[in-house]
Amino acid sequence: MSSLIMILIVVLVIIFIPVFWGIGVRNSIKVSDIKVSEALSGIDVALTKRYDVLTKMLDVAKGYMNYEKETLANIIRLRSGMSMNERNEANRKMNDLSRDIRILAENYPELKSSNNFIELQRSIADVEEHLQAARRLYNSNVTAYNKKIITFPNSIIAGMIGATQKAFFEADAEKRNDVKMTF
C-alpha cells in the first residue's frame, strides 16, 4: 500500500508541477501586459500634461507680450500730442521711473520681462523630459514583455493564451532628421 501511495504522489507531482508552472507563466505574462498598458497610459498622461502646460504658458507669454506692446503704443500715442516742454518733462519722469525699475530689477532679477519666456522654456524642457521618461518606461516594459513571451518554454504558454509581441514606441521619421534652425 505504501508503494501505491508513492506512485500516486509521483503521478500527482508530475501532473501538478507543469500545471502550476503554466499558471505562473500565464500570470507573469498578464502582469507584464498590464505594465505595458500602464506605461502606454503614462505616455498619454505626459502628452496631456505637455499640451496643457504649453498652451497655458504660451497664453501667458502672449498676454504679457500684448501688454508690453499696448503699453509702448500708448506711450507713443500720448507723446505725439505733447509740446516739447511736456515731452522733456515726460522724458525726465520716464528716466526716473526707468532708473527705479532698473534698481528694482537688479535687486530682484526675477522681475525682468523675459521671465515669462524663461518660464516657458523651462516648462517646455520639463514636460519634454517627462514625456521622454514615459516613452522610455513604455519601451522598457515592452522589452520585458516581448522577451517573456518569445523565450522557450514560456512561448508555449504565450501561444496558448494568444499573447503577441508589442510594438516599441518609435520617433516619427521627420523627428529623426537633424533640426534645421533658421533665424
PDB file of C-alpha atoms in Angstrom, residues 27-166:
ATOM      1  CA  ASN A  27       0.104  35.183 -14.724  1.00  0.00           C
ATOM      2  CA  SER A  28       3.561  36.595 -15.346  1.00  0.00           C
ATOM      3  CA  ILE A  29       2.691  37.361 -18.987  1.00  0.00           C
ATOM      4  CA  LYS A  30      -0.581  39.012 -17.916  1.00  0.00           C
ATOM      5  CA  VAL A  31       1.236  41.156 -15.330  1.00  0.00           C
ATOM      6  CA  SER A  32       3.767  42.229 -17.979  1.00  0.00           C
ATOM      7  CA  ASP A  33       0.920  43.072 -20.342  1.00  0.00           C
ATOM      8  CA  ILE A  34      -0.636  45.279 -17.662  1.00  0.00           C
ATOM      9  CA  LYS A  35       2.709  47.041 -17.132  1.00  0.00           C
ATOM     10  CA  VAL A  36       2.911  47.769 -20.862  1.00  0.00           C
ATOM     11  CA  SER A  37      -0.645  49.174 -20.811  1.00  0.00           C
ATOM     12  CA  GLU A  38       0.175  51.268 -17.763  1.00  0.00           C
ATOM     13  CA  ALA A  39       3.304  52.644 -19.416  1.00  0.00           C
ATOM     14  CA  LEU A  40       1.304  53.479 -22.551  1.00  0.00           C
ATOM     15  CA  SER A  41      -1.148  55.341 -20.353  1.00  0.00           C
ATOM     16  CA  GLY A  42       1.840  57.200 -18.872  1.00  0.00           C
ATOM     17  CA  ILE A  43       2.687  58.457 -22.364  1.00  0.00           C
ATOM     18  CA  ASP A  44      -0.890  59.716 -22.743  1.00  0.00           C
ATOM     19  CA  VAL A  45      -0.653  61.466 -19.374  1.00  0.00           C
ATOM     20  CA  ALA A  46       2.650  63.099 -20.369  1.00  0.00           C
ATOM     21  CA  LEU A  47       1.224  64.197 -23.733  1.00  0.00           C
ATOM     22  CA  THR A  48      -1.802  65.696 -21.998  1.00  0.00           C
ATOM     23  CA  LYS A  49       0.432  67.463 -19.490  1.00  0.00           C
ATOM     24  CA  ARG A  50       2.601  68.801 -22.304  1.00  0.00           C
ATOM     25  CA  TYR A  51      -0.429  70.157 -24.154  1.00  0.00           C
ATOM     26  CA  ASP A  52      -1.991  71.716 -21.055  1.00  0.00           C
ATOM     27  CA  VAL A  53       1.194  73.282 -19.702  1.00  0.00           C
ATOM     28  CA  LEU A  54       2.479  74.577 -23.015  1.00  0.00           C
ATOM     29  CA  THR A  55      -0.818  76.089 -24.139  1.00  0.00           C
ATOM     30  CA  LYS A  56      -1.265  77.819 -20.779  1.00  0.00           C
ATOM     31  CA  MET A  57       2.330  79.068 -20.663  1.00  0.00           C
ATOM     32  CA  LEU A  58       2.132  80.245 -24.264  1.00  0.00           C
ATOM     33  CA  ASP A  59      -1.082  82.142 -23.463  1.00  0.00           C
ATOM     34  CA  VAL A  60       0.637  83.813 -20.500  1.00  0.00           C
ATOM     35  CA  ALA A  61       3.675  84.751 -22.591  1.00  0.00           C
ATOM     36  CA  LYS A  62       1.481  86.082 -25.417  1.00  0.00           C
ATOM     37  CA  GLY A  63      -0.603  88.020 -22.925  1.00  0.00           C
ATOM     38  CA  TYR A  64       2.478  89.628 -21.461  1.00  0.00           C
ATOM     39  CA  MET A  65       3.823  90.431 -24.925  1.00  0.00           C
ATOM     40  CA  ASN A  66       0.499  92.094 -25.785  1.00  0.00           C
ATOM     41  CA  TYR A  67       0.602  94.056 -22.522  1.00  0.00           C
ATOM     42  CA  GLU A  68       4.102  95.348 -23.298  1.00  0.00           C
ATOM     43  CA  LYS A  69       3.108  96.145 -26.889  1.00  0.00           C
ATOM     44  CA  GLU A  70      -0.028  98.040 -25.782  1.00  0.00           C
ATOM     45  CA  THR A  71       1.907  99.953 -23.129  1.00  0.00           C
ATOM     46  CA  LEU A  72       4.523 101.040 -25.660  1.00  0.00           C
ATOM     47  CA  ALA A  73       1.831 102.013 -28.183  1.00  0.00           C
ATOM     48  CA  ASN A  74       0.034 104.079 -25.516  1.00  0.00           C
ATOM     49  CA  ILE A  75       3.256 105.880 -24.592  1.00  0.00           C
ATOM     50  CA  ILE A  76       3.961 106.723 -28.239  1.00  0.00           C
ATOM     51  CA  ARG A  77       0.361 107.879 -28.771  1.00  0.00           C
ATOM     52  CA  LEU A  78       0.472 110.080 -25.656  1.00  0.00           C
ATOM     53  CA  ARG A  79       3.770 111.671 -26.698  1.00  0.00           C
ATOM     54  CA  SER A  80       2.523 112.551 -30.166  1.00  0.00           C
ATOM     55  CA  GLY A  81       0.278 115.393 -28.901  1.00  0.00           C
ATOM     56  CA  MET A  82       2.797 116.863 -26.436  1.00  0.00           C
ATOM     57  CA  SER A  83       4.718 120.119 -26.684  1.00  0.00           C
ATOM     58  CA  MET A  84       8.491 119.999 -26.394  1.00  0.00           C
ATOM     59  CA  ASN A  85       8.366 121.100 -22.726  1.00  0.00           C
ATOM     60  CA  GLU A  86       5.781 118.403 -21.968  1.00  0.00           C
ATOM     61  CA  ARG A  87       7.924 115.832 -23.769  1.00  0.00           C
ATOM     62  CA  ASN A  88      11.004 116.855 -21.794  1.00  0.00           C
ATOM     63  CA  GLU A  89       9.056 116.634 -18.529  1.00  0.00           C
ATOM     64  CA  ALA A  90       7.607 113.234 -19.521  1.00  0.00           C
ATOM     65  CA  ASN A  91      11.087 112.081 -20.553  1.00  0.00           C
ATOM     66  CA  ARG A  92      12.521 113.141 -17.185  1.00  0.00           C
ATOM     67  CA  LYS A  93       9.743 111.253 -15.369  1.00  0.00           C
ATOM     68  CA  MET A  94      10.281 108.218 -17.582  1.00  0.00           C
ATOM     69  CA  ASN A  95      14.038 108.335 -16.895  1.00  0.00           C
ATOM     70  CA  ASP A  96      13.382 108.485 -13.149  1.00  0.00           C
ATOM     71  CA  LEU A  97      10.885 105.647 -13.408  1.00  0.00           C
ATOM     72  CA  SER A  98      13.266 103.660 -15.622  1.00  0.00           C
ATOM     73  CA  ARG A  99      16.103 104.153 -13.107  1.00  0.00           C
ATOM     74  CA  ASP A 100      13.853 102.960 -10.274  1.00  0.00           C
ATOM     75  CA  ILE A 101      12.784  99.913 -12.307  1.00  0.00           C
ATOM     76  CA  ARG A 102      16.412  99.062 -13.155  1.00  0.00           C
ATOM     77  CA  ILE A 103      17.369  99.287  -9.487  1.00  0.00           C
ATOM     78  CA  LEU A 104      14.404  97.112  -8.582  1.00  0.00           C
ATOM     79  CA  ALA A 105      15.269  94.617 -11.341  1.00  0.00           C
ATOM     80  CA  GLU A 106      18.889  94.464 -10.156  1.00  0.00           C
ATOM     81  CA  ASN A 107      17.719  93.718  -6.624  1.00  0.00           C
ATOM     82  CA  TYR A 108      15.033  91.334  -7.850  1.00  0.00           C
ATOM     83  CA  PRO A 109      16.232  89.883 -11.158  1.00  0.00           C
ATOM     84  CA  GLU A 110      13.171  87.651 -11.391  1.00  0.00           C
ATOM     85  CA  LEU A 111      11.087  90.760 -12.220  1.00  0.00           C
ATOM     86  CA  LYS A 112      12.600  91.156 -15.699  1.00  0.00           C
ATOM     87  CA  SER A 113      10.080  90.945 -18.526  1.00  0.00           C
ATOM     88  CA  SER A 114      11.800  87.943 -20.116  1.00  0.00           C
ATOM     89  CA  ASN A 115      10.844  85.734 -17.176  1.00  0.00           C
ATOM     90  CA  ASN A 116       7.666  84.636 -18.917  1.00  0.00           C
ATOM     91  CA  PHE A 117       9.748  83.313 -21.777  1.00  0.00           C
ATOM     92  CA  ILE A 118      12.330  81.757 -19.483  1.00  0.00           C
ATOM     93  CA  GLU A 119       9.495  80.029 -17.612  1.00  0.00           C
ATOM     94  CA  LEU A 120       8.018  78.897 -20.923  1.00  0.00           C
ATOM     95  CA  GLN A 121      11.386  77.404 -21.913  1.00  0.00           C
ATOM     96  CA  ARG A 122      11.708  75.659 -18.548  1.00  0.00           C
ATOM     97  CA  SER A 123       8.187  74.284 -18.838  1.00  0.00           C
ATOM     98  CA  ILE A 124       8.892  73.008 -22.320  1.00  0.00           C
ATOM     99  CA  ALA A 125      12.049  71.258 -21.125  1.00  0.00           C
ATOM    100  CA  ASP A 126      10.241  69.813 -18.095  1.00  0.00           C
ATOM    101  CA  VAL A 127       7.276  68.378 -19.975  1.00  0.00           C
ATOM    102  CA  GLU A 128       9.501  67.034 -22.742  1.00  0.00           C
ATOM    103  CA  GLU A 129      11.649  65.300 -20.114  1.00  0.00           C
ATOM    104  CA  HIS A 130       8.538  63.718 -18.556  1.00  0.00           C
ATOM    105  CA  LEU A 131       7.378  62.584 -21.977  1.00  0.00           C
ATOM    106  CA  GLN A 132      10.771  61.052 -22.787  1.00  0.00           C
ATOM    107  CA  ALA A 133      10.774  59.235 -19.445  1.00  0.00           C
ATOM    108  CA  ALA A 134       7.286  57.859 -20.124  1.00  0.00           C
ATOM    109  CA  ARG A 135       8.375  56.659 -23.560  1.00  0.00           C
ATOM    110  CA  ARG A 136      11.497  55.007 -22.137  1.00  0.00           C
ATOM    111  CA  LEU A 137       9.431  53.254 -19.459  1.00  0.00           C
ATOM    112  CA  TYR A 138       6.995  52.030 -22.099  1.00  0.00           C
ATOM    113  CA  ASN A 139       9.804  50.644 -24.285  1.00  0.00           C
ATOM    114  CA  SER A 140      11.420  49.008 -21.261  1.00  0.00           C
ATOM    115  CA  ASN A 141       8.167  47.268 -20.339  1.00  0.00           C
ATOM    116  CA  VAL A 142       7.624  46.206 -23.961  1.00  0.00           C
ATOM    117  CA  THR A 143      11.124  44.695 -23.997  1.00  0.00           C
ATOM    118  CA  ALA A 144      10.437  42.693 -20.822  1.00  0.00           C
ATOM    119  CA  TYR A 145       7.066  41.541 -22.131  1.00  0.00           C
ATOM    120  CA  ASN A 146       8.393  40.542 -25.560  1.00  0.00           C
ATOM    121  CA  LYS A 147      11.309  38.647 -24.005  1.00  0.00           C
ATOM    122  CA  LYS A 148       8.921  36.828 -21.726  1.00  0.00           C
ATOM    123  CA  ILE A 149       6.608  35.610 -24.499  1.00  0.00           C
ATOM    124  CA  ILE A 150       9.270  34.584 -27.031  1.00  0.00           C
ATOM    125  CA  THR A 151      11.600  32.602 -24.780  1.00  0.00           C
ATOM    126  CA  PHE A 152      11.144  28.881 -24.532  1.00  0.00           C
ATOM    127  CA  PRO A 153       9.292  27.335 -22.710  1.00  0.00           C
ATOM    128  CA  ASN A 154       7.232  30.456 -21.903  1.00  0.00           C
ATOM    129  CA  SER A 155       6.462  30.772 -25.606  1.00  0.00           C
ATOM    130  CA  ILE A 156       4.304  27.649 -25.366  1.00  0.00           C
ATOM    131  CA  ILE A 157       2.003  29.228 -22.793  1.00  0.00           C
ATOM    132  CA  ALA A 158       2.135  32.588 -24.605  1.00  0.00           C
ATOM    133  CA  GLY A 159       0.959  30.888 -27.789  1.00  0.00           C
ATOM    134  CA  MET A 160      -1.831  29.130 -25.923  1.00  0.00           C
ATOM    135  CA  ILE A 161      -3.192  32.386 -24.487  1.00  0.00           C
ATOM    136  CA  GLY A 162      -2.733  34.312 -27.745  1.00  0.00           C
ATOM    137  CA  ALA A 163      -0.048  36.692 -26.485  1.00  0.00           C
ATOM    138  CA  THR A 164       1.664  38.574 -29.319  1.00  0.00           C
ATOM    139  CA  GLN A 165       4.646  40.885 -29.334  1.00  0.00           C
ATOM    140  CA  LYS A 166       4.045  44.562 -28.602  1.00  0.00           C
TER     141      LYS A 166
END
